[in-house]
RNA sequence: GUCCCCAUCGUCUAGAGGCCUAGGACACCACCCUUUCAAGGUGGAGACACGGGUUCGAACCCCGUUGGGGACGCCA
């Protein structure tokens, strides 16, 4: 049997961290087993679903490089099939119409709270009532008959065996009074129709698994294997919600996080492979299994994400990073040097090892991509305001003019010798030089920079600042 | 309130009864390197929630307590 997993987000908002990890796990599990990974948009609640949310989810999936099979399924397109199954269930006496009003339901909720607070709210009052008693002015919902006694055990691939008494489950609604299917019904039918073999989803669905189990049984189908993965919590330990900085993955993209860093981080949140921390997509596919998914919730830690991101920045190709910088909206409008791309690529090792994210990378790369004269920050300005510093730079420029070759090692030697001759500490020269070349007091190695900039550009910038 | 789940350094985790004086990573501290800032290197501090069992032996198994989380919608 080939493995089929699915990610089934509801399009009511962005693709958040937790959803992204669920998608990742489903993807990895399917790929590991050479099976299929499906995407199904759970839009049965048309009122709350938006096109923007769908676009955000699709975008997030693509950004994370989680490709899915067989196109995108929209649950709302299967309503006819959903209704058909409901009719069948009614005909077989496994489901029934319920004419309770919302007010009656609210009253039931109140009374269960007083009488001990049972999980079972609906009292089943229409379960065995004659259809002839139905009030004509009320549009009924359809409820599924749940077993009245006994217990049900789910063999969860992550949580182990979980058992629940059947009398804690009430007859839940499968078809709304407006004739639309509920989530509970739609997942079951669609999972069956799509041949889903493994349902990997958030822990918050664990209780639903029991309801769905009985719905599957009523339909005469085999439920998929379940794997309920723990939720991701905020730094404070509470459920990740919009209030707790549960940002969409697009927000991290904007922060300058690389998708592979995000995937690596998410993977290690709740799953482990010994002491391995840096795990490529290929290794993840090879290693991933449900047995090593932890059972306790994890807290989101920006520090670790940042650290991972810094790592992936260091190993990314200069060409790729240069392209990211050059296509950034903040950079695009600027008056760039014709030499910008070459400089970026050559200077990238020095730049990338100092950045935590692409935003920092961009900020630190302006001195390479901009034309002379480059903007100066306050500290650079004050360093260059010193007249002896400027004298030194002028003398250095004269020396550099005579350089017979122009590379990092040679420049290093020349500047050091120059400092020694003048009985100056290297820093006395390096800092004004840095200010002149980069407009900043912080940068990669100035020798590397001079080499990348080239003789003409270096001298031009020195000239600019020394006078 | 009822039901379900969970519990190792601050955080993510390794750990499947003796390999544990509990390992790694992030963060933190110190030192080294050093033209700035990073990176890198070395070292340090830091945890088995508590109480009972079971066993020759328990972080690991069982029970309880406490703590945390989740679910109780004509949302998904």
PDB file of N, CA, C and O in Angstrom, chain A residues 388-462:
ATOM      1  N   UNK A 388      44.431  64.281  11.335  1.00  0.00           N
ATOM      2  CA  UNK A 388      45.583  63.376  11.192  1.00  0.00           C
ATOM      3  C   UNK A 388      45.148  62.077  10.506  1.00  0.00           C
ATOM      4  O   UNK A 388      45.901  61.494   9.728  1.00  0.00           O
ATOM      5  N   UNK A 389      43.951  61.646  10.780  1.00  0.00           N
ATOM      6  CA  UNK A 389      43.449  60.446  10.110  1.00  0.00           C
ATOM      7  C   UNK A 389      43.389  60.686   8.609  1.00  0.00           C
ATOM      8  O   UNK A 389      43.757  59.825   7.812  1.00  0.00           O
ATOM      9  N   UNK A 390      42.946  61.867   8.250  1.00  0.00           N
ATOM     10  CA  UNK A 390      42.837  62.167   6.820  1.00  0.00           C
ATOM     11  C   UNK A 390      44.215  62.258   6.174  1.00  0.00           C
ATOM     12  O   UNK A 390      44.427  61.816   5.041  1.00  0.00           O
ATOM     13  N   UNK A 391      45.156  62.837   6.923  1.00  0.00           N
ATOM     14  CA  UNK A 391      46.539  62.899   6.415  1.00  0.00           C
ATOM     15  C   UNK A 391      47.069  61.499   6.147  1.00  0.00           C
ATOM     16  O   UNK A 391      47.669  61.220   5.114  1.00  0.00           O
ATOM     17  N   UNK A 392      46.812  60.616   7.117  1.00  0.00           N
ATOM     18  CA  UNK A 392      47.264  59.237   6.987  1.00  0.00           C
ATOM     19  C   UNK A 392      46.656  58.588   5.750  1.00  0.00           C
ATOM     20  O   UNK A 392      47.343  57.915   4.979  1.00  0.00           O
ATOM     21  N   UNK A 393      45.383  58.794   5.563  1.00  0.00           N
ATOM     22  CA  UNK A 393      44.708  58.192   4.419  1.00  0.00           C
ATOM     23  C   UNK A 393      45.297  58.718   3.101  1.00  0.00           C
ATOM     24  O   UNK A 393      45.456  57.970   2.132  1.00  0.00           O
ATOM     25  N   UNK A 394      45.613  59.985   3.120  1.00  0.00           N
ATOM     26  CA  UNK A 394      46.163  60.591   1.911  1.00  0.00           C
ATOM     27  C   UNK A 394      47.498  59.948   1.563  1.00  0.00           C
ATOM     28  O   UNK A 394      47.752  59.563   0.417  1.00  0.00           O
ATOM     29  N   UNK A 395      48.315  59.779   2.603  1.00  0.00           N
ATOM     30  CA  UNK A 395      49.615  59.146   2.385  1.00  0.00           C
ATOM     31  C   UNK A 395      49.459  57.700   1.931  1.00  0.00           C
ATOM     32  O   UNK A 395      50.166  57.212   1.049  1.00  0.00           O
ATOM     33  N   UNK A 396      48.500  57.037   2.525  1.00  0.00           N
ATOM     34  CA  UNK A 396      48.245  55.641   2.158  1.00  0.00           C
ATOM     35  C   UNK A 396      47.779  55.551   0.711  1.00  0.00           C
ATOM     36  O   UNK A 396      48.218  54.674  -0.050  1.00  0.00           O
ATOM     37  N   UNK A 397      46.954  56.492   0.319  1.00  0.00           N
ATOM     38  CA  UNK A 397      46.456  56.485  -1.049  1.00  0.00           C
ATOM     39  C   UNK A 397      47.601  56.623  -2.048  1.00  0.00           C
ATOM     40  O   UNK A 397      47.625  55.952  -3.084  1.00  0.00           O
ATOM     41  N   UNK A 398      48.542  57.484  -1.695  1.00  0.00           N
ATOM     42  CA  UNK A 398      49.696  57.678  -2.592  1.00  0.00           C
ATOM     43  C   UNK A 398      50.490  56.390  -2.747  1.00  0.00           C
ATOM     44  O   UNK A 398      50.929  56.030  -3.827  1.00  0.00           O
ATOM     45  N   UNK A 399      50.619  55.686  -1.615  1.00  0.00           N
ATOM     46  CA  UNK A 399      51.330  54.416  -1.635  1.00  0.00           C
ATOM     47  C   UNK A 399      50.591  53.383  -2.491  1.00  0.00           C
ATOM     48  O   UNK A 399      51.168  52.695  -3.331  1.00  0.00           O
ATOM     49  N   UNK A 400      49.283  53.316  -2.266  1.00  0.00           N
ATOM     50  CA  UNK A 400      48.476  52.309  -2.971  1.00  0.00           C
ATOM     51  C   UNK A 400      48.475  52.547  -4.469  1.00  0.00           C
ATOM     52  O   UNK A 400      48.362  51.615  -5.260  1.00  0.00           O
ATOM     53  N   UNK A 401      48.578  53.791  -4.825  1.00  0.00           N
ATOM     54  CA  UNK A 401      48.604  54.142  -6.239  1.00  0.00           C
ATOM     55  C   UNK A 401      49.736  53.406  -6.953  1.00  0.00           C
ATOM     56  O   UNK A 401      49.639  53.036  -8.098  1.00  0.00           O
ATOM     57  N   UNK A 402      50.820  53.223  -6.197  1.00  0.00           N
ATOM     58  CA  UNK A 402      52.004  52.617  -6.792  1.00  0.00           C
ATOM     59  C   UNK A 402      52.005  51.093  -6.706  1.00  0.00           C
ATOM     60  O   UNK A 402      52.980  50.459  -7.139  1.00  0.00           O
ATOM     61  N   UNK A 403      50.929  50.527  -6.120  1.00  0.00           N
ATOM     62  CA  UNK A 403      50.898  49.066  -5.949  1.00  0.00           C
ATOM     63  C   UNK A 403      51.036  48.367  -7.293  1.00  0.00           C
ATOM     64  O   UNK A 403      50.406  48.752  -8.272  1.00  0.00           O
ATOM     65  N   UNK A 404      51.899  47.357  -7.305  1.00  0.00           N
ATOM     66  CA  UNK A 404      52.126  46.644  -8.573  1.00  0.00           C
ATOM     67  C   UNK A 404      51.083  45.559  -8.796  1.00  0.00           C
ATOM     68  O   UNK A 404      50.781  45.205  -9.928  1.00  0.00           O
ATOM     69  N   UNK A 405      50.570  45.004  -7.720  1.00  0.00           N
ATOM     70  CA  UNK A 405      49.473  44.044  -7.889  1.00  0.00           C
ATOM     71  C   UNK A 405      48.415  44.354  -6.840  1.00  0.00           C
ATOM     72  O   UNK A 405      48.698  45.008  -5.833  1.00  0.00           O
ATOM     73  N   UNK A 406      47.205  43.882  -7.109  1.00  0.00           N
ATOM     74  CA  UNK A 406      46.076  44.277  -6.263  1.00  0.00           C
ATOM     75  C   UNK A 406      45.289  43.051  -5.801  1.00  0.00           C
ATOM     76  O   UNK A 406      44.342  42.644  -6.452  1.00  0.00           O
ATOM     77  N   UNK A 407      45.735  42.479  -4.717  1.00  0.00           N
ATOM     78  CA  UNK A 407      44.958  41.373  -4.152  1.00  0.00           C
ATOM     79  C   UNK A 407      45.021  41.448  -2.638  1.00  0.00           C
ATOM     80  O   UNK A 407      45.816  42.200  -2.068  1.00  0.00           O
ATOM     81  N   UNK A 408      44.184  40.680  -2.011  1.00  0.00           N
ATOM     82  CA  UNK A 408      43.998  40.787  -0.568  1.00  0.00           C
ATOM     83  C   UNK A 408      45.302  40.615   0.223  1.00  0.00           C
ATOM     84  O   UNK A 408      45.601  41.398   1.123  1.00  0.00           O
ATOM     85  N   UNK A 409      46.070  39.598  -0.155  1.00  0.00           N
ATOM     86  CA  UNK A 409      47.304  39.327   0.590  1.00  0.00           C
ATOM     87  C   UNK A 409      48.301  40.461   0.443  1.00  0.00           C
ATOM     88  O   UNK A 409      48.892  40.940   1.401  1.00  0.00           O
ATOM     89  N   UNK A 410      48.449  40.922  -0.781  1.00  0.00           N
ATOM     90  CA  UNK A 410      49.380  41.998  -1.059  1.00  0.00           C
ATOM     91  C   UNK A 410      48.976  43.296  -0.342  1.00  0.00           C
ATOM     92  O   UNK A 410      49.783  43.976   0.262  1.00  0.00           O
ATOM     93  N   UNK A 411      47.679  43.562  -0.381  1.00  0.00           N
ATOM     94  CA  UNK A 411      47.182  44.777   0.255  1.00  0.00           C
ATOM     95  C   UNK A 411      47.368  44.719   1.767  1.00  0.00           C
ATOM     96  O   UNK A 411      47.729  45.711   2.404  1.00  0.00           O
ATOM     97  N   UNK A 412      47.136  43.569   2.311  1.00  0.00           N
ATOM     98  CA  UNK A 412      47.331  43.341   3.743  1.00  0.00           C
ATOM     99  C   UNK A 412      48.782  43.699   4.104  1.00  0.00           C
ATOM    100  O   UNK A 412      49.040  44.480   5.022  1.00  0.00           O
ATOM    101  N   UNK A 413      49.716  43.146   3.331  1.00  0.00           N
ATOM    102  CA  UNK A 413      51.142  43.373   3.559  1.00  0.00           C
ATOM    103  C   UNK A 413      51.470  44.863   3.464  1.00  0.00           C
ATOM    104  O   UNK A 413      52.118  45.448   4.319  1.00  0.00           O
ATOM    105  N   UNK A 414      50.979  45.482   2.410  1.00  0.00           N
ATOM    106  CA  UNK A 414      51.282  46.892   2.181  1.00  0.00           C
ATOM    107  C   UNK A 414      50.807  47.794   3.311  1.00  0.00           C
ATOM    108  O   UNK A 414      51.540  48.659   3.794  1.00  0.00           O
ATOM    109  N   UNK A 415      49.561  47.562   3.725  1.00  0.00           N
ATOM    110  CA  UNK A 415      49.001  48.429   4.758  1.00  0.00           C
ATOM    111  C   UNK A 415      49.711  48.216   6.091  1.00  0.00           C
ATOM    112  O   UNK A 415      49.994  49.155   6.823  1.00  0.00           O
ATOM    113  N   UNK A 416      50.031  46.975   6.366  1.00  0.00           N
ATOM    114  CA  UNK A 416      50.738  46.688   7.623  1.00  0.00           C
ATOM    115  C   UNK A 416      52.132  47.342   7.633  1.00  0.00           C
ATOM    116  O   UNK A 416      52.558  47.925   8.626  1.00  0.00           O
ATOM    117  N   UNK A 417      52.800  47.205   6.516  1.00  0.00           N
ATOM    118  CA  UNK A 417      54.117  47.819   6.419  1.00  0.00           C
ATOM    119  C   UNK A 417      54.022  49.338   6.580  1.00  0.00           C
ATOM    120  O   UNK A 417      54.824  49.969   7.259  1.00  0.00           O
ATOM    121  N   UNK A 418      53.018  49.851   5.950  1.00  0.00           N
ATOM    122  CA  UNK A 418      52.775  51.293   6.012  1.00  0.00           C
ATOM    123  C   UNK A 418      52.592  51.734   7.468  1.00  0.00           C
ATOM    124  O   UNK A 418      53.182  52.718   7.922  1.00  0.00           O
ATOM    125  N   UNK A 419      51.807  50.980   8.191  1.00  0.00           N
ATOM    126  CA  UNK A 419      51.549  51.306   9.592  1.00  0.00           C
ATOM    127  C   UNK A 419      52.820  51.216  10.413  1.00  0.00           C
ATOM    128  O   UNK A 419      53.119  52.077  11.248  1.00  0.00           O
ATOM    129  N   UNK A 420      53.590  50.177  10.123  1.00  0.00           N
ATOM    130  CA  UNK A 420      54.815  49.968  10.875  1.00  0.00           C
ATOM    131  C   UNK A 420      55.784  51.125  10.645  1.00  0.00           C
ATOM    132  O   UNK A 420      56.396  51.642  11.572  1.00  0.00           O
ATOM    133  N   UNK A 421      55.948  51.521   9.404  1.00  0.00           N
ATOM    134  CA  UNK A 421      56.818  52.642   9.065  1.00  0.00           C
ATOM    135  C   UNK A 421      56.441  53.891   9.838  1.00  0.00           C
ATOM    136  O   UNK A 421      57.289  54.663  10.260  1.00  0.00           O
ATOM    137  N   UNK A 422      55.179  54.105   9.981  1.00  0.00           N
ATOM    138  CA  UNK A 422      54.726  55.308  10.648  1.00  0.00           C
ATOM    139  C   UNK A 422      54.594  55.119  12.158  1.00  0.00           C
ATOM    140  O   UNK A 422      54.116  56.029  12.843  1.00  0.00           O
ATOM    141  N   UNK A 423      54.956  53.917  12.575  1.00  0.00           N
ATOM    142  CA  UNK A 423      54.865  53.608  13.993  1.00  0.00           C
ATOM    143  C   UNK A 423      53.435  53.764  14.517  1.00  0.00           C
ATOM    144  O   UNK A 423      53.199  54.301  15.593  1.00  0.00           O
ATOM    145  N   UNK A 424      52.510  53.275  13.679  1.00  0.00           N
ATOM    146  CA  UNK A 424      51.100  53.348  14.064  1.00  0.00           C
ATOM    147  C   UNK A 424      50.547  51.942  14.268  1.00  0.00           C
ATOM    148  O   UNK A 424      50.970  50.992  13.609  1.00  0.00           O
ATOM    149  N   UNK A 425      49.616  51.849  15.201  1.00  0.00           N
ATOM    150  CA  UNK A 425      48.925  50.563  15.332  1.00  0.00           C
ATOM    151  C   UNK A 425      48.026  50.411  14.099  1.00  0.00           C
ATOM    152  O   UNK A 425      47.508  51.405  13.577  1.00  0.00           O
ATOM    153  N   UNK A 426      47.870  49.163  13.688  1.00  0.00           N
ATOM    154  CA  UNK A 426      47.080  48.916  12.479  1.00  0.00           C
ATOM    155  C   UNK A 426      45.688  49.533  12.575  1.00  0.00           C
ATOM    156  O   UNK A 426      45.152  50.078  11.616  1.00  0.00           O
ATOM    157  N   UNK A 427      45.125  49.440  13.778  1.00  0.00           N
ATOM    158  CA  UNK A 427      43.778  49.970  13.982  1.00  0.00           C
ATOM    159  C   UNK A 427      43.665  51.449  13.667  1.00  0.00           C
ATOM    160  O   UNK A 427      42.629  51.926  13.219  1.00  0.00           O
ATOM    161  N   UNK A 428      44.747  52.190  13.900  1.00  0.00           N
ATOM    162  CA  UNK A 428      44.730  53.621  13.637  1.00  0.00           C
ATOM    163  C   UNK A 428      44.520  53.914  12.158  1.00  0.00           C
ATOM    164  O   UNK A 428      44.048  54.994  11.776  1.00  0.00           O
ATOM    165  N   UNK A 429      44.938  52.973  11.346  1.00  0.00           N
ATOM    166  CA  UNK A 429      44.753  53.143   9.916  1.00  0.00           C
ATOM    167  C   UNK A 429      43.512  52.427   9.419  1.00  0.00           C
ATOM    168  O   UNK A 429      42.747  52.949   8.608  1.00  0.00           O
ATOM    169  N   UNK A 430      43.317  51.226   9.969  1.00  0.00           N
ATOM    170  CA  UNK A 430      42.213  50.385   9.499  1.00  0.00           C
ATOM    171  C   UNK A 430      40.848  51.045   9.681  1.00  0.00           C
ATOM    172  O   UNK A 430      40.006  51.001   8.787  1.00  0.00           O
ATOM    173  N   UNK A 431      40.661  51.688  10.819  1.00  0.00           N
ATOM    174  CA  UNK A 431      39.338  52.259  11.072  1.00  0.00           C
ATOM    175  C   UNK A 431      38.998  53.432  10.149  1.00  0.00           C
ATOM    176  O   UNK A 431      37.923  53.445   9.564  1.00  0.00           O
ATOM    177  N   UNK A 432      39.905  54.411   9.992  1.00  0.00           N
ATOM    178  CA  UNK A 432      39.600  55.479   9.020  1.00  0.00           C
ATOM    179  C   UNK A 432      39.451  54.916   7.598  1.00  0.00           C
ATOM    180  O   UNK A 432      38.586  55.347   6.836  1.00  0.00           O
ATOM    181  N   UNK A 433      40.265  53.930   7.296  1.00  0.00           N
ATOM    182  CA  UNK A 433      40.196  53.314   5.983  1.00  0.00           C
ATOM    183  C   UNK A 433      38.830  52.665   5.776  1.00  0.00           C
ATOM    184  O   UNK A 433      38.192  52.808   4.734  1.00  0.00           O
ATOM    185  N   UNK A 434      38.406  51.965   6.809  1.00  0.00           N
ATOM    186  CA  UNK A 434      37.090  51.311   6.762  1.00  0.00           C
ATOM    187  C   UNK A 434      36.002  52.350   6.567  1.00  0.00           C
ATOM    188  O   UNK A 434      35.096  52.182   5.751  1.00  0.00           O
ATOM    189  N   UNK A 435      36.110  53.430   7.313  1.00  0.00           N
ATOM    190  CA  UNK A 435      35.103  54.486   7.215  1.00  0.00           C
ATOM    191  C   UNK A 435      35.061  55.028   5.790  1.00  0.00           C
ATOM    192  O   UNK A 435      33.999  55.230   5.216  1.00  0.00           O
ATOM    193  N   UNK A 436      36.236  55.259   5.229  1.00  0.00           N
ATOM    194  CA  UNK A 436      36.300  55.823   3.883  1.00  0.00           C
ATOM    195  C   UNK A 436      35.729  54.863   2.837  1.00  0.00           C
ATOM    196  O   UNK A 436      35.037  55.272   1.907  1.00  0.00           O
ATOM    197  N   UNK A 437      36.014  53.586   2.999  1.00  0.00           N
ATOM    198  CA  UNK A 437      35.594  52.608   1.991  1.00  0.00           C
ATOM    199  C   UNK A 437      34.160  52.142   2.136  1.00  0.00           C
ATOM    200  O   UNK A 437      33.501  51.791   1.160  1.00  0.00           O
ATOM    201  N   UNK A 438      33.683  52.097   3.383  1.00  0.00           N
ATOM    202  CA  UNK A 438      32.355  51.519   3.602  1.00  0.00           C
ATOM    203  C   UNK A 438      31.346  52.507   4.164  1.00  0.00           C
ATOM    204  O   UNK A 438      30.158  52.209   4.205  1.00  0.00           O
ATOM    205  N   UNK A 439      31.821  53.652   4.650  1.00  0.00           N
ATOM    206  CA  UNK A 439      30.899  54.602   5.243  1.00  0.00           C
ATOM    207  C   UNK A 439      30.416  54.135   6.610  1.00  0.00           C
ATOM    208  O   UNK A 439      29.431  54.632   7.137  1.00  0.00           O
ATOM    209  N   UNK A 440      31.111  53.168   7.163  1.00  0.00           N
ATOM    210  CA  UNK A 440      30.674  52.592   8.437  1.00  0.00           C
ATOM    211  C   UNK A 440      31.872  52.248   9.301  1.00  0.00           C
ATOM    212  O   UNK A 440      33.008  52.257   8.847  1.00  0.00           O
ATOM    213  N   UNK A 441      31.617  51.955  10.553  1.00  0.00           N
ATOM    214  CA  UNK A 441      32.690  51.545  11.461  1.00  0.00           C
ATOM    215  C   UNK A 441      32.725  50.038  11.633  1.00  0.00           C
ATOM    216  O   UNK A 441      33.537  49.495  12.354  1.00  0.00           O
ATOM    217  N   UNK A 442      31.783  49.365  10.973  1.00  0.00           N
ATOM    218  CA  UNK A 442      31.707  47.906  11.036  1.00  0.00           C
ATOM    219  C   UNK A 442      31.620  47.364   9.622  1.00  0.00           C
ATOM    220  O   UNK A 442      30.818  47.839   8.831  1.00  0.00           O
ATOM    221  N   UNK A 443      32.446  46.378   9.342  1.00  0.00           N
ATOM    222  CA  UNK A 443      32.418  45.816   7.986  1.00  0.00           C
ATOM    223  C   UNK A 443      33.259  44.544   7.952  1.00  0.00           C
ATOM    224  O   UNK A 443      33.940  44.222   8.919  1.00  0.00           O
ATOM    225  N   UNK A 444      33.244  43.856   6.835  1.00  0.00           N
ATOM    226  CA  UNK A 444      34.178  42.743   6.669  1.00  0.00           C
ATOM    227  C   UNK A 444      35.607  43.283   6.658  1.00  0.00           C
ATOM    228  O   UNK A 444      35.836  44.492   6.778  1.00  0.00           O
ATOM    229  N   UNK A 445      36.549  42.406   6.484  1.00  0.00           N
ATOM    230  CA  UNK A 445      37.959  42.785   6.432  1.00  0.00           C
ATOM    231  C   UNK A 445      38.197  43.861   5.369  1.00  0.00           C
ATOM    232  O   UNK A 445      37.751  43.739   4.228  1.00  0.00           O
ATOM    233  N   UNK A 446      38.929  44.915   5.755  1.00  0.00           N
ATOM    234  CA  UNK A 446      39.157  45.991   4.787  1.00  0.00           C
ATOM    235  C   UNK A 446      40.035  45.553   3.619  1.00  0.00           C
ATOM    236  O   UNK A 446      39.953  46.107   2.530  1.00  0.00           O
ATOM    237  N   UNK A 447      40.884  44.564   3.842  1.00  0.00           N
ATOM    238  CA  UNK A 447      41.734  44.088   2.744  1.00  0.00           C
ATOM    239  C   UNK A 447      40.888  43.346   1.711  1.00  0.00           C
ATOM    240  O   UNK A 447      41.064  43.493   0.514  1.00  0.00           O
ATOM    241  N   UNK A 448      39.972  42.553   2.241  1.00  0.00           N
ATOM    242  CA  UNK A 448      39.034  41.858   1.354  1.00  0.00           C
ATOM    243  C   UNK A 448      38.236  42.891   0.561  1.00  0.00           C
ATOM    244  O   UNK A 448      38.043  42.761  -0.652  1.00  0.00           O
ATOM    245  N   UNK A 449      37.816  43.920   1.246  1.00  0.00           N
ATOM    246  CA  UNK A 449      37.008  44.952   0.598  1.00  0.00           C
ATOM    247  C   UNK A 449      37.788  45.680  -0.495  1.00  0.00           C
ATOM    248  O   UNK A 449      37.283  45.898  -1.600  1.00  0.00           O
ATOM    249  N   UNK A 450      39.022  46.033  -0.162  1.00  0.00           N
ATOM    250  CA  UNK A 450      39.831  46.726  -1.171  1.00  0.00           C
ATOM    251  C   UNK A 450      40.014  45.864  -2.403  1.00  0.00           C
ATOM    252  O   UNK A 450      39.960  46.338  -3.544  1.00  0.00           O
ATOM    253  N   UNK A 451      40.236  44.576  -2.160  1.00  0.00           N
ATOM    254  CA  UNK A 451      40.441  43.662  -3.282  1.00  0.00           C
ATOM    255  C   UNK A 451      39.197  43.574  -4.146  1.00  0.00           C
ATOM    256  O   UNK A 451      39.262  43.626  -5.371  1.00  0.00           O
ATOM    257  N   UNK A 452      38.050  43.474  -3.495  1.00  0.00           N
ATOM    258  CA  UNK A 452      36.798  43.349  -4.235  1.00  0.00           C
ATOM    259  C   UNK A 452      36.477  44.648  -4.981  1.00  0.00           C
ATOM    260  O   UNK A 452      36.086  44.643  -6.145  1.00  0.00           O
ATOM    261  N   UNK A 453      36.666  45.763  -4.293  1.00  0.00           N
ATOM    262  CA  UNK A 453      36.354  47.061  -4.893  1.00  0.00           C
ATOM    263  C   UNK A 453      37.257  47.354  -6.106  1.00  0.00           C
ATOM    264  O   UNK A 453      36.839  47.977  -7.076  1.00  0.00           O
ATOM    265  N   UNK A 454      38.495  46.904  -5.988  1.00  0.00           N
ATOM    266  CA  UNK A 454      39.422  47.183  -7.076  1.00  0.00           C
ATOM    267  C   UNK A 454      40.169  48.483  -6.829  1.00  0.00           C
ATOM    268  O   UNK A 454      39.762  49.298  -5.994  1.00  0.00           O
ATOM    269  N   UNK A 455      41.262  48.656  -7.551  1.00  0.00           N
ATOM    270  CA  UNK A 455      42.129  49.806  -7.327  1.00  0.00           C
ATOM    271  C   UNK A 455      41.413  51.147  -7.564  1.00  0.00           C
ATOM    272  O   UNK A 455      41.442  52.037  -6.718  1.00  0.00           O
ATOM    273  N   UNK A 456      40.748  51.267  -8.684  1.00  0.00           N
ATOM    274  CA  UNK A 456      40.155  52.553  -9.027  1.00  0.00           C
ATOM    275  C   UNK A 456      39.103  52.996  -8.016  1.00  0.00           C
ATOM    276  O   UNK A 456      39.101  54.136  -7.554  1.00  0.00           O
ATOM    277  N   UNK A 457      38.219  52.076  -7.703  1.00  0.00           N
ATOM    278  CA  UNK A 457      37.138  52.413  -6.773  1.00  0.00           C
ATOM    279  C   UNK A 457      37.694  52.716  -5.381  1.00  0.00           C
ATOM    280  O   UNK A 457      37.267  53.652  -4.702  1.00  0.00           O
ATOM    281  N   UNK A 458      38.676  51.919  -4.965  1.00  0.00           N
ATOM    282  CA  UNK A 458      39.281  52.137  -3.651  1.00  0.00           C
ATOM    283  C   UNK A 458      39.912  53.522  -3.574  1.00  0.00           C
ATOM    284  O   UNK A 458      39.671  54.290  -2.635  1.00  0.00           O
ATOM    285  N   UNK A 459      40.696  53.852  -4.580  1.00  0.00           N
ATOM    286  CA  UNK A 459      41.375  55.147  -4.580  1.00  0.00           C
ATOM    287  C   UNK A 459      40.381  56.292  -4.677  1.00  0.00           C
ATOM    288  O   UNK A 459      40.555  57.342  -4.049  1.00  0.00           O
ATOM    289  N   UNK A 460      39.329  56.063  -5.439  1.00  0.00           N
ATOM    290  CA  UNK A 460      38.328  57.116  -5.571  1.00  0.00           C
ATOM    291  C   UNK A 460      37.677  57.413  -4.228  1.00  0.00           C
ATOM    292  O   UNK A 460      37.447  58.563  -3.858  1.00  0.00           O
ATOM    293  N   UNK A 461      37.386  56.360  -3.499  1.00  0.00           N
ATOM    294  CA  UNK A 461      36.738  56.555  -2.199  1.00  0.00           C
ATOM    295  C   UNK A 461      37.706  57.194  -1.202  1.00  0.00           C
ATOM    296  O   UNK A 461      37.308  57.994  -0.361  1.00  0.00           O
ATOM    297  N   UNK A 462      38.980  56.812  -1.296  1.00  0.00           N
ATOM    298  CA  UNK A 462      39.972  57.402  -0.402  1.00  0.00           C
ATOM    299  C   UNK A 462      40.098  58.884  -0.689  1.00  0.00           C
ATOM    300  O   UNK A 462      40.138  59.725   0.208  1.00  0.00           O
TER     301      UNK A 462
END
